[in-house]
Amino acid sequence: MTAGDGGGSEAASFLARLRVFEGLPAVTGGRGKDPVNAAMIRHWCEAMGDTNPAYTGPDAVAPPTMLQAWTMGGLSGHGGRSDAYDELLALLDAAGCTSVVATDCEQEYLRPLRPGDTVTFDAVIESVSPRKTTRLGTGHFVTTRMDVLADGEPAGTHRFRILKYAPAAAPAPTGPARAPARPRRPRPVVNRDNQGFWEGVREHRLLIQRCTSCTALRFPWLPGCNACASLEWDTVQACGEATVFSYVVMHHPPFPAFDPPYAVALVELAEGVRMTTNITGVPHDRVRIGMPVRLEFLRVDEDLELPVFRGGSEA
């Protein structure tokens, strides 16, 4: 049976096989490769444009959203992934769900992480969804829950969800032979926290969140203020002026719907926040730090428009 097969009884039987893995460990006895440290906190805050004084000085804590960063294995990876997790993924592969995409994550913070803390973690296969059909294809959502400890004390919970799916088949051609359709760019994940941002994009407005308690601006959109923790906010519209703060030129690996080489930049808006975007209007090898750029909206396809920044004489 493949993920796209019909038959309610077969689908129910396969789901029952998958759900045997719920509650089994995904990682046991994981350990962060480095203690929580000031250098990594500084790099994170510089990249995010986060100037909260709580993250500097002798009593500094790490930004809560760095919770997963301390558990990541880098290019060399981590040992300790369980046989159960590998068996679950192999079962999905055998059913035709050979592709994977990360969809979303949720975090809960129990205590601040401080420089010097040793991070350990265990992860469990929390749930496997019934078969779902998406634009990418048909498959199952797999959610793992990671419990993070600092020096043996519970520090937070990180839930991570992937979709293991069988890629949707291309529609059968009709009429004269045509050139293959260009692959579609990945769709942004729109949720309750960022829905207002994407509504603004549809109206050709770049909206920045503003805390109504301390007036701090924040981007990307978050459910609460990272300066004072208030949950109350409104928005301001960006004027569209920005400068390139940092950038990379993507050569490899190639992704469908993207034509390397192309520039991906972190731009600093005139309002003071930073965002990741594409640079248009100039060749990739002419992008420079400090280069002025100006907001424009790029129509990618019939139902996707993105904010990008144009360099060159028209910026």
PDB file of C-alpha atoms in Angstrom:
ATOM      1  CA  MET A   1       0.000   0.000   0.000  1.00  0.00           C
ATOM      2  CA  THR A   2       1.240   3.480  -0.829  1.00  0.00           C
ATOM      3  CA  ALA A   3       0.181   6.662   0.915  1.00  0.00           C
ATOM      4  CA  GLY A   4      -2.054   7.544  -2.019  1.00  0.00           C
ATOM      5  CA  ASP A   5      -3.983   4.218  -2.106  1.00  0.00           C
ATOM      6  CA  GLY A   6      -7.677   4.221  -1.475  1.00  0.00           C
ATOM      7  CA  GLY A   7      -9.446   1.874   0.920  1.00  0.00           C
ATOM      8  CA  GLY A   8     -10.507   2.984   4.353  1.00  0.00           C
ATOM      9  CA  SER A   9      -9.682  -0.343   5.970  1.00  0.00           C
ATOM     10  CA  GLU A  10      -6.155  -0.398   4.532  1.00  0.00           C
ATOM     11  CA  ALA A  11      -5.551   3.189   5.643  1.00  0.00           C
ATOM     12  CA  ALA A  12      -6.843   2.413   9.135  1.00  0.00           C
ATOM     13  CA  SER A  13      -4.679  -0.704   9.340  1.00  0.00           C
ATOM     14  CA  PHE A  14      -1.573   1.225   8.263  1.00  0.00           C
ATOM     15  CA  LEU A  15      -2.307   4.008  10.735  1.00  0.00           C
ATOM     16  CA  ALA A  16      -2.599   1.443  13.505  1.00  0.00           C
ATOM     17  CA  ARG A  17       0.877   0.130  12.591  1.00  0.00           C
ATOM     18  CA  LEU A  18       2.251   3.661  12.710  1.00  0.00           C
ATOM     19  CA  ARG A  19       0.643   4.491  16.045  1.00  0.00           C
ATOM     20  CA  VAL A  20       2.394   1.582  17.726  1.00  0.00           C
ATOM     21  CA  PHE A  21       5.388   3.933  17.788  1.00  0.00           C
ATOM     22  CA  GLU A  22       3.588   6.702  19.716  1.00  0.00           C
ATOM     23  CA  GLY A  23       5.159   7.110  23.139  1.00  0.00           C
ATOM     24  CA  LEU A  24       8.407   5.354  22.172  1.00  0.00           C
ATOM     25  CA  PRO A  25      11.700   7.222  22.546  1.00  0.00           C
ATOM     26  CA  ALA A  26      13.177   9.087  19.571  1.00  0.00           C
ATOM     27  CA  VAL A  27      16.375  10.135  21.399  1.00  0.00           C
ATOM     28  CA  THR A  28      17.590   9.005  24.803  1.00  0.00           C
ATOM     29  CA  GLY A  29      20.346  10.714  26.748  1.00  0.00           C
ATOM     30  CA  GLY A  30      21.094  13.418  24.198  1.00  0.00           C
ATOM     31  CA  ARG A  31      23.685  15.985  25.201  1.00  0.00           C
ATOM     32  CA  GLY A  32      24.375  19.450  23.809  1.00  0.00           C
ATOM     33  CA  LYS A  33      27.752  19.671  22.096  1.00  0.00           C
ATOM     34  CA  ASP A  34      28.588  22.897  23.962  1.00  0.00           C
ATOM     35  CA  PRO A  35      27.440  24.426  27.246  1.00  0.00           C
ATOM     36  CA  VAL A  36      25.256  27.502  26.997  1.00  0.00           C
ATOM     37  CA  ASN A  37      27.739  30.266  26.208  1.00  0.00           C
ATOM     38  CA  ALA A  38      27.933  34.032  25.740  1.00  0.00           C
ATOM     39  CA  ALA A  39      29.453  33.886  22.251  1.00  0.00           C
ATOM     40  CA  MET A  40      26.541  31.955  20.775  1.00  0.00           C
ATOM     41  CA  ILE A  41      24.048  34.216  22.567  1.00  0.00           C
ATOM     42  CA  ARG A  42      25.801  37.265  21.111  1.00  0.00           C
ATOM     43  CA  HIS A  43      25.771  35.865  17.563  1.00  0.00           C
ATOM     44  CA  TRP A  44      22.067  35.003  17.875  1.00  0.00           C
ATOM     45  CA  CYS A  45      21.137  38.454  19.180  1.00  0.00           C
ATOM     46  CA  GLU A  46      23.159  40.198  16.463  1.00  0.00           C
ATOM     47  CA  ALA A  47      21.491  38.143  13.742  1.00  0.00           C
ATOM     48  CA  MET A  48      18.011  38.749  15.193  1.00  0.00           C
ATOM     49  CA  GLY A  49      18.608  42.404  16.026  1.00  0.00           C
ATOM     50  CA  ASP A  50      17.626  41.674  19.638  1.00  0.00           C
ATOM     51  CA  THR A  51      19.101  44.268  22.020  1.00  0.00           C
ATOM     52  CA  ASN A  52      17.346  43.124  25.205  1.00  0.00           C
ATOM     53  CA  PRO A  53      19.800  43.885  28.058  1.00  0.00           C
ATOM     54  CA  ALA A  54      18.805  40.621  29.767  1.00  0.00           C
ATOM     55  CA  TYR A  55      21.023  38.801  27.259  1.00  0.00           C
ATOM     56  CA  THR A  56      24.264  40.618  28.153  1.00  0.00           C
ATOM     57  CA  GLY A  57      26.333  41.252  31.265  1.00  0.00           C
ATOM     58  CA  PRO A  58      27.284  39.106  34.247  1.00  0.00           C
ATOM     59  CA  ASP A  59      23.706  37.946  34.931  1.00  0.00           C
ATOM     60  CA  ALA A  60      22.833  37.255  31.289  1.00  0.00           C
ATOM     61  CA  VAL A  61      20.345  34.607  30.244  1.00  0.00           C
ATOM     62  CA  ALA A  62      19.907  33.098  26.796  1.00  0.00           C
ATOM     63  CA  PRO A  63      16.946  34.178  24.643  1.00  0.00           C
ATOM     64  CA  PRO A  64      14.198  31.590  25.253  1.00  0.00           C
ATOM     65  CA  THR A  65      13.800  30.971  21.519  1.00  0.00           C
ATOM     66  CA  MET A  66      17.355  29.571  21.453  1.00  0.00           C
ATOM     67  CA  LEU A  67      16.052  26.480  23.275  1.00  0.00           C
ATOM     68  CA  GLN A  68      16.556  24.173  20.283  1.00  0.00           C
ATOM     69  CA  ALA A  69      19.896  25.739  19.308  1.00  0.00           C
ATOM     70  CA  TRP A  70      21.683  24.173  22.299  1.00  0.00           C
ATOM     71  CA  THR A  71      20.506  20.683  21.301  1.00  0.00           C
ATOM     72  CA  MET A  72      21.438  20.766  17.602  1.00  0.00           C
ATOM     73  CA  GLY A  73      24.192  18.493  16.337  1.00  0.00           C
ATOM     74  CA  GLY A  74      25.532  20.620  13.483  1.00  0.00           C
ATOM     75  CA  LEU A  75      26.856  19.074  10.292  1.00  0.00           C
ATOM     76  CA  SER A  76      28.331  16.080  12.127  1.00  0.00           C
ATOM     77  CA  GLY A  77      24.993  15.264  13.732  1.00  0.00           C
ATOM     78  CA  HIS A  78      24.159  13.563  17.021  1.00  0.00           C
ATOM     79  CA  GLY A  79      24.325   9.955  18.086  1.00  0.00           C
ATOM     80  CA  GLY A  80      21.637   8.362  20.188  1.00  0.00           C
ATOM     81  CA  ARG A  81      18.646   8.390  17.820  1.00  0.00           C
ATOM     82  CA  SER A  82      16.474   5.428  18.724  1.00  0.00           C
ATOM     83  CA  ASP A  83      15.807   2.334  16.646  1.00  0.00           C
ATOM     84  CA  ALA A  84      12.083   3.047  17.058  1.00  0.00           C
ATOM     85  CA  TYR A  85      12.329   6.386  15.270  1.00  0.00           C
ATOM     86  CA  ASP A  86      14.367   4.881  12.431  1.00  0.00           C
ATOM     87  CA  GLU A  87      11.855   2.019  12.116  1.00  0.00           C
ATOM     88  CA  LEU A  88       8.942   4.476  11.939  1.00  0.00           C
ATOM     89  CA  LEU A  89      10.588   6.458   9.154  1.00  0.00           C
ATOM     90  CA  ALA A  90      11.481   3.232   7.313  1.00  0.00           C
ATOM     91  CA  LEU A  91       7.857   2.083   7.507  1.00  0.00           C
ATOM     92  CA  LEU A  92       6.709   5.356   5.983  1.00  0.00           C
ATOM     93  CA  ASP A  93       9.406   5.126   3.292  1.00  0.00           C
ATOM     94  CA  ALA A  94       8.233   1.631   2.391  1.00  0.00           C
ATOM     95  CA  ALA A  95       4.680   2.970   2.012  1.00  0.00           C
ATOM     96  CA  GLY A  96       5.881   5.511  -0.554  1.00  0.00           C
ATOM     97  CA  CYS A  97       6.264   8.445   1.857  1.00  0.00           C
ATOM     98  CA  THR A  98       9.874   9.035   0.854  1.00  0.00           C
ATOM     99  CA  SER A  99       9.848  12.852   0.995  1.00  0.00           C
ATOM    100  CA  VAL A 100       9.969  14.944   4.140  1.00  0.00           C
ATOM    101  CA  VAL A 101       9.354  18.576   5.024  1.00  0.00           C
ATOM    102  CA  ALA A 102       9.426  20.314   8.399  1.00  0.00           C
ATOM    103  CA  THR A 103       6.115  22.076   9.027  1.00  0.00           C
ATOM    104  CA  ASP A 104       6.162  23.798  12.422  1.00  0.00           C
ATOM    105  CA  CYS A 105       7.376  23.694  16.001  1.00  0.00           C
ATOM    106  CA  GLU A 106       6.082  24.710  19.433  1.00  0.00           C
ATOM    107  CA  GLN A 107       8.169  25.606  22.473  1.00  0.00           C
ATOM    108  CA  GLU A 108       7.402  25.904  26.184  1.00  0.00           C
ATOM    109  CA  TYR A 109       9.914  27.555  28.521  1.00  0.00           C
ATOM    110  CA  LEU A 110      10.269  26.388  32.109  1.00  0.00           C
ATOM    111  CA  ARG A 111      13.380  28.189  33.299  1.00  0.00           C
ATOM    112  CA  PRO A 112      15.998  30.523  31.760  1.00  0.00           C
ATOM    113  CA  LEU A 113      19.195  29.048  30.320  1.00  0.00           C
ATOM    114  CA  ARG A 114      22.389  30.709  31.540  1.00  0.00           C
ATOM    115  CA  PRO A 115      26.001  30.629  30.321  1.00  0.00           C
ATOM    116  CA  GLY A 116      27.689  27.547  31.735  1.00  0.00           C
ATOM    117  CA  ASP A 117      24.536  25.387  31.825  1.00  0.00           C
ATOM    118  CA  THR A 118      25.008  21.859  30.466  1.00  0.00           C
ATOM    119  CA  VAL A 119      22.089  20.923  28.229  1.00  0.00           C
ATOM    120  CA  THR A 120      20.773  17.372  28.014  1.00  0.00           C
ATOM    121  CA  PHE A 121      17.600  16.125  26.375  1.00  0.00           C
ATOM    122  CA  ASP A 122      15.335  13.176  25.674  1.00  0.00           C
ATOM    123  CA  ALA A 123      12.823  13.003  22.837  1.00  0.00           C
ATOM    124  CA  VAL A 124       9.715  10.902  22.354  1.00  0.00           C
ATOM    125  CA  ILE A 125       7.526  10.135  19.325  1.00  0.00           C
ATOM    126  CA  GLU A 126       4.452  11.986  20.543  1.00  0.00           C
ATOM    127  CA  SER A 127       1.955  11.444  17.726  1.00  0.00           C
ATOM    128  CA  VAL A 128       1.417  10.237  14.171  1.00  0.00           C
ATOM    129  CA  SER A 129      -1.520  11.784  12.310  1.00  0.00           C
ATOM    130  CA  PRO A 130      -4.063  10.032  10.108  1.00  0.00           C
ATOM    131  CA  ARG A 131      -3.275  10.198   6.400  1.00  0.00           C
ATOM    132  CA  LYS A 132      -3.417  13.789   5.111  1.00  0.00           C
ATOM    133  CA  THR A 133      -3.408  15.136   1.576  1.00  0.00           C
ATOM    134  CA  THR A 134      -1.580  18.416   0.982  1.00  0.00           C
ATOM    135  CA  ARG A 135      -0.396  20.286  -2.091  1.00  0.00           C
ATOM    136  CA  LEU A 136       2.969  18.583  -1.705  1.00  0.00           C
ATOM    137  CA  GLY A 137       1.461  15.114  -1.581  1.00  0.00           C
ATOM    138  CA  THR A 138      -0.189  12.600   0.735  1.00  0.00           C
ATOM    139  CA  GLY A 139       1.337  11.314   3.941  1.00  0.00           C
ATOM    140  CA  HIS A 140       1.438  11.531   7.718  1.00  0.00           C
ATOM    141  CA  PHE A 141       2.494  14.234  10.172  1.00  0.00           C
ATOM    142  CA  VAL A 142       4.954  12.949  12.783  1.00  0.00           C
ATOM    143  CA  THR A 143       5.402  14.996  15.967  1.00  0.00           C
ATOM    144  CA  THR A 144       8.299  14.509  18.357  1.00  0.00           C
ATOM    145  CA  ARG A 145       8.527  16.120  21.787  1.00  0.00           C
ATOM    146  CA  MET A 146      11.945  16.986  23.176  1.00  0.00           C
ATOM    147  CA  ASP A 147      12.292  17.612  26.910  1.00  0.00           C
ATOM    148  CA  VAL A 148      15.318  19.840  27.553  1.00  0.00           C
ATOM    149  CA  LEU A 149      17.161  19.935  30.870  1.00  0.00           C
ATOM    150  CA  ALA A 150      19.822  22.337  32.121  1.00  0.00           C
ATOM    151  CA  ASP A 151      22.161  20.820  34.695  1.00  0.00           C
ATOM    152  CA  GLY A 152      19.471  18.216  35.323  1.00  0.00           C
ATOM    153  CA  GLU A 153      16.596  20.700  35.818  1.00  0.00           C
ATOM    154  CA  PRO A 154      13.673  20.891  33.344  1.00  0.00           C
ATOM    155  CA  ALA A 155      14.285  23.939  31.140  1.00  0.00           C
ATOM    156  CA  GLY A 156      11.772  23.625  28.323  1.00  0.00           C
ATOM    157  CA  THR A 157       9.856  21.511  25.837  1.00  0.00           C
ATOM    158  CA  HIS A 158      10.298  21.582  22.063  1.00  0.00           C
ATOM    159  CA  ARG A 159       7.730  19.950  19.788  1.00  0.00           C
ATOM    160  CA  PHE A 160       8.815  19.464  16.175  1.00  0.00           C
ATOM    161  CA  ARG A 161       6.492  18.324  13.403  1.00  0.00           C
ATOM    162  CA  ILE A 162       7.382  16.904  10.003  1.00  0.00           C
ATOM    163  CA  LEU A 163       5.298  15.664   7.097  1.00  0.00           C
ATOM    164  CA  LYS A 164       6.484  12.369   5.589  1.00  0.00           C
ATOM    165  CA  TYR A 165       4.713  12.192   2.259  1.00  0.00           C
ATOM    166  CA  ALA A 166       4.503  10.659  -1.195  1.00  0.00           C
ATOM    167  CA  PRO A 167       5.010  13.508  -3.703  1.00  0.00           C
ATOM    168  CA  ALA A 168       1.872  14.387  -5.623  1.00  0.00           C
ATOM    169  CA  ALA A 169       1.893  13.019  -9.163  1.00  0.00           C
ATOM    170  CA  ALA A 170       2.022  15.549 -11.971  1.00  0.00           C
ATOM    171  CA  PRO A 171      -1.277  15.787 -13.901  1.00  0.00           C
ATOM    172  CA  ALA A 172      -1.381  13.763 -17.101  1.00  0.00           C
ATOM    173  CA  PRO A 173      -0.621  15.948 -20.145  1.00  0.00           C
ATOM    174  CA  THR A 174      -3.436  16.719 -22.571  1.00  0.00           C
ATOM    175  CA  GLY A 175      -3.177  18.052 -26.094  1.00  0.00           C
ATOM    176  CA  PRO A 176       0.165  18.854 -27.720  1.00  0.00           C
ATOM    177  CA  ALA A 177       3.313  18.108 -25.765  1.00  0.00           C
ATOM    178  CA  ARG A 178       4.412  21.022 -23.604  1.00  0.00           C
ATOM    179  CA  ALA A 179       7.591  21.878 -21.804  1.00  0.00           C
ATOM    180  CA  PRO A 180       7.615  20.704 -18.172  1.00  0.00           C
ATOM    181  CA  ALA A 181       5.983  23.172 -15.820  1.00  0.00           C
ATOM    182  CA  ARG A 182       8.372  25.136 -13.634  1.00  0.00           C
ATOM    183  CA  PRO A 183       8.369  23.787 -10.064  1.00  0.00           C
ATOM    184  CA  ARG A 184       6.417  25.919  -7.607  1.00  0.00           C
ATOM    185  CA  ARG A 185       8.250  27.747  -4.869  1.00  0.00           C
ATOM    186  CA  PRO A 186       7.592  26.434  -1.352  1.00  0.00           C
ATOM    187  CA  ARG A 187       4.571  27.991   0.332  1.00  0.00           C
ATOM    188  CA  PRO A 188       5.126  30.004   3.526  1.00  0.00           C
ATOM    189  CA  VAL A 189       3.671  28.499   6.681  1.00  0.00           C
ATOM    190  CA  VAL A 190       0.843  30.829   7.744  1.00  0.00           C
ATOM    191  CA  ASN A 191      -0.348  30.436  11.334  1.00  0.00           C
ATOM    192  CA  ARG A 192      -2.207  32.443  13.944  1.00  0.00           C
ATOM    193  CA  ASP A 193       0.982  34.266  14.945  1.00  0.00           C
ATOM    194  CA  ASN A 194       1.915  35.576  11.479  1.00  0.00           C
ATOM    195  CA  GLN A 195      -1.392  35.669   9.604  1.00  0.00           C
ATOM    196  CA  GLY A 196      -1.573  39.467   9.867  1.00  0.00           C
ATOM    197  CA  PHE A 197       1.825  39.808   8.208  1.00  0.00           C
ATOM    198  CA  TRP A 198       0.726  37.833   5.149  1.00  0.00           C
ATOM    199  CA  GLU A 199      -2.556  39.736   4.973  1.00  0.00           C
ATOM    200  CA  GLY A 200      -0.457  42.903   4.783  1.00  0.00           C
ATOM    201  CA  VAL A 201       1.678  41.435   1.979  1.00  0.00           C
ATOM    202  CA  ARG A 202      -1.461  40.744  -0.052  1.00  0.00           C
ATOM    203  CA  GLU A 203      -2.256  44.457   0.303  1.00  0.00           C
ATOM    204  CA  HIS A 204       1.349  45.440  -0.641  1.00  0.00           C
ATOM    205  CA  ARG A 205       2.106  46.565   2.901  1.00  0.00           C
ATOM    206  CA  LEU A 206       5.099  45.367   4.939  1.00  0.00           C
ATOM    207  CA  LEU A 207       3.858  45.358   8.530  1.00  0.00           C
ATOM    208  CA  ILE A 208       6.077  45.316  11.611  1.00  0.00           C
ATOM    209  CA  GLN A 209       4.767  44.387  15.041  1.00  0.00           C
ATOM    210  CA  ARG A 210       4.960  47.069  17.752  1.00  0.00           C
ATOM    211  CA  CYS A 211       4.549  46.359  21.454  1.00  0.00           C
ATOM    212  CA  THR A 212       1.880  48.682  22.860  1.00  0.00           C
ATOM    213  CA  SER A 213       3.451  48.472  26.332  1.00  0.00           C
ATOM    214  CA  CYS A 214       7.078  49.435  25.611  1.00  0.00           C
ATOM    215  CA  THR A 215       6.779  50.438  21.883  1.00  0.00           C
ATOM    216  CA  ALA A 216       9.579  48.015  20.864  1.00  0.00           C
ATOM    217  CA  LEU A 217       9.369  46.910  17.239  1.00  0.00           C
ATOM    218  CA  ARG A 218       9.857  43.238  16.403  1.00  0.00           C
ATOM    219  CA  PHE A 219      10.341  41.136  13.304  1.00  0.00           C
ATOM    220  CA  PRO A 220       9.668  38.337  12.532  1.00  0.00           C
ATOM    221  CA  TRP A 221       6.248  38.330  14.126  1.00  0.00           C
ATOM    222  CA  LEU A 222       6.020  36.779  17.588  1.00  0.00           C
ATOM    223  CA  PRO A 223       3.112  36.206  19.977  1.00  0.00           C
ATOM    224  CA  GLY A 224       4.775  38.287  22.711  1.00  0.00           C
ATOM    225  CA  CYS A 225       7.276  41.109  23.139  1.00  0.00           C
ATOM    226  CA  ASN A 226      10.885  39.954  23.472  1.00  0.00           C
ATOM    227  CA  ALA A 227      11.733  43.159  25.356  1.00  0.00           C
ATOM    228  CA  CYS A 228       9.049  43.314  28.067  1.00  0.00           C
ATOM    229  CA  ALA A 229       7.027  40.082  27.531  1.00  0.00           C
ATOM    230  CA  SER A 230       3.763  41.939  26.935  1.00  0.00           C
ATOM    231  CA  LEU A 231       1.218  40.133  24.762  1.00  0.00           C
ATOM    232  CA  GLU A 232      -0.388  43.372  23.526  1.00  0.00           C
ATOM    233  CA  TRP A 233       0.680  44.791  20.155  1.00  0.00           C
ATOM    234  CA  ASP A 234      -0.290  46.702  17.058  1.00  0.00           C
ATOM    235  CA  THR A 235       1.518  47.247  13.753  1.00  0.00           C
ATOM    236  CA  VAL A 236       3.380  49.940  11.854  1.00  0.00           C
ATOM    237  CA  GLN A 237       3.922  49.945   8.117  1.00  0.00           C
ATOM    238  CA  ALA A 238       7.521  49.910   6.907  1.00  0.00           C
ATOM    239  CA  CYS A 239       8.471  52.812   4.671  1.00  0.00           C
ATOM    240  CA  GLY A 240      10.310  50.431   2.338  1.00  0.00           C
ATOM    241  CA  GLU A 241      13.852  51.806   2.721  1.00  0.00           C
ATOM    242  CA  ALA A 242      16.557  49.377   3.895  1.00  0.00           C
ATOM    243  CA  THR A 243      20.252  48.506   3.676  1.00  0.00           C
ATOM    244  CA  VAL A 244      21.970  45.145   3.289  1.00  0.00           C
ATOM    245  CA  PHE A 245      23.231  44.091   6.733  1.00  0.00           C
ATOM    246  CA  SER A 246      24.629  40.714   5.633  1.00  0.00           C
ATOM    247  CA  TYR A 247      24.184  38.299   2.736  1.00  0.00           C
ATOM    248  CA  VAL A 248      25.134  34.957   1.215  1.00  0.00           C
ATOM    249  CA  VAL A 249      25.167  33.822  -2.408  1.00  0.00           C
ATOM    250  CA  MET A 250      23.498  30.446  -2.847  1.00  0.00           C
ATOM    251  CA  HIS A 251      25.269  28.123  -5.295  1.00  0.00           C
ATOM    252  CA  HIS A 252      24.562  24.672  -3.885  1.00  0.00           C
ATOM    253  CA  PRO A 253      22.535  22.616  -3.231  1.00  0.00           C
ATOM    254  CA  PRO A 254      20.057  23.384  -6.018  1.00  0.00           C
ATOM    255  CA  PHE A 255      16.376  23.543  -5.061  1.00  0.00           C
ATOM    256  CA  PRO A 256      13.425  23.214  -7.434  1.00  0.00           C
ATOM    257  CA  ALA A 257      11.982  26.611  -8.458  1.00  0.00           C
ATOM    258  CA  PHE A 258      15.242  28.428  -7.617  1.00  0.00           C
ATOM    259  CA  ASP A 259      17.958  29.301 -10.142  1.00  0.00           C
ATOM    260  CA  PRO A 260      21.387  29.525  -8.480  1.00  0.00           C
ATOM    261  CA  PRO A 261      23.422  31.543  -7.994  1.00  0.00           C
ATOM    262  CA  TYR A 262      21.228  34.075  -6.194  1.00  0.00           C
ATOM    263  CA  ALA A 263      21.652  36.403  -3.234  1.00  0.00           C
ATOM    264  CA  VAL A 264      19.859  35.919   0.080  1.00  0.00           C
ATOM    265  CA  ALA A 265      20.278  38.901   2.373  1.00  0.00           C
ATOM    266  CA  LEU A 266      19.561  40.032   5.893  1.00  0.00           C
ATOM    267  CA  VAL A 267      18.418  43.631   5.392  1.00  0.00           C
ATOM    268  CA  GLU A 268      18.005  46.276   8.064  1.00  0.00           C
ATOM    269  CA  LEU A 269      14.850  48.306   7.579  1.00  0.00           C
ATOM    270  CA  ALA A 270      14.813  52.051   8.198  1.00  0.00           C
ATOM    271  CA  GLU A 271      12.645  51.290  11.239  1.00  0.00           C
ATOM    272  CA  GLY A 272      15.526  49.314  12.804  1.00  0.00           C
ATOM    273  CA  VAL A 273      14.381  45.688  12.503  1.00  0.00           C
ATOM    274  CA  ARG A 274      15.933  43.119  10.177  1.00  0.00           C
ATOM    275  CA  MET A 275      14.451  40.544   7.840  1.00  0.00           C
ATOM    276  CA  THR A 276      15.693  37.837   5.494  1.00  0.00           C
ATOM    277  CA  THR A 277      14.838  38.393   1.841  1.00  0.00           C
ATOM    278  CA  ASN A 278      15.947  38.068  -1.756  1.00  0.00           C
ATOM    279  CA  ILE A 279      17.789  40.909  -3.492  1.00  0.00           C
ATOM    280  CA  THR A 280      16.587  41.773  -6.990  1.00  0.00           C
ATOM    281  CA  GLY A 281      17.665  44.297  -9.601  1.00  0.00           C
ATOM    282  CA  VAL A 282      21.417  43.647  -9.371  1.00  0.00           C
ATOM    283  CA  PRO A 283      23.578  40.607 -10.200  1.00  0.00           C
ATOM    284  CA  HIS A 284      24.320  38.368  -7.240  1.00  0.00           C
ATOM    285  CA  ASP A 285      28.022  39.273  -7.347  1.00  0.00           C
ATOM    286  CA  ARG A 286      27.302  42.994  -6.975  1.00  0.00           C
ATOM    287  CA  VAL A 287      25.426  42.753  -3.692  1.00  0.00           C
ATOM    288  CA  ARG A 288      27.402  44.444  -0.918  1.00  0.00           C
ATOM    289  CA  ILE A 289      26.987  45.049   2.815  1.00  0.00           C
ATOM    290  CA  GLY A 290      25.631  48.570   3.344  1.00  0.00           C
ATOM    291  CA  MET A 291      24.028  48.720  -0.115  1.00  0.00           C
ATOM    292  CA  PRO A 292      20.737  50.660  -0.102  1.00  0.00           C
ATOM    293  CA  VAL A 293      17.739  48.645  -1.250  1.00  0.00           C
ATOM    294  CA  ARG A 294      14.028  49.349  -1.569  1.00  0.00           C
ATOM    295  CA  LEU A 295      10.966  47.206  -0.964  1.00  0.00           C
ATOM    296  CA  GLU A 296       8.994  45.731  -3.824  1.00  0.00           C
ATOM    297  CA  PHE A 297       6.529  42.871  -4.098  1.00  0.00           C
ATOM    298  CA  LEU A 298       7.394  39.961  -6.362  1.00  0.00           C
ATOM    299  CA  ARG A 299       4.600  37.959  -7.963  1.00  0.00           C
ATOM    300  CA  VAL A 300       5.959  34.391  -7.852  1.00  0.00           C
ATOM    301  CA  ASP A 301       2.912  32.583  -9.262  1.00  0.00           C
ATOM    302  CA  GLU A 302      -0.846  32.875  -9.373  1.00  0.00           C
ATOM    303  CA  ASP A 303      -1.302  32.677  -5.600  1.00  0.00           C
ATOM    304  CA  LEU A 304       2.021  33.688  -4.062  1.00  0.00           C
ATOM    305  CA  GLU A 305       3.488  37.162  -3.727  1.00  0.00           C
ATOM    306  CA  LEU A 306       6.562  37.910  -1.615  1.00  0.00           C
ATOM    307  CA  PRO A 307       8.242  41.039  -0.245  1.00  0.00           C
ATOM    308  CA  VAL A 308      11.755  41.392  -1.716  1.00  0.00           C
ATOM    309  CA  PHE A 309      14.240  44.262  -1.910  1.00  0.00           C
ATOM    310  CA  ARG A 310      15.611  45.830  -5.085  1.00  0.00           C
ATOM    311  CA  GLY A 311      19.131  47.174  -5.336  1.00  0.00           C
ATOM    312  CA  GLY A 312      20.733  49.328  -8.016  1.00  0.00           C
ATOM    313  CA  SER A 313      19.819  52.729  -9.371  1.00  0.00           C
ATOM    314  CA  GLU A 314      16.092  52.125  -8.868  1.00  0.00           C
ATOM    315  CA  ALA A 315      16.445  51.335  -5.166  1.00  0.00           C
TER     316      ALA A 315
END
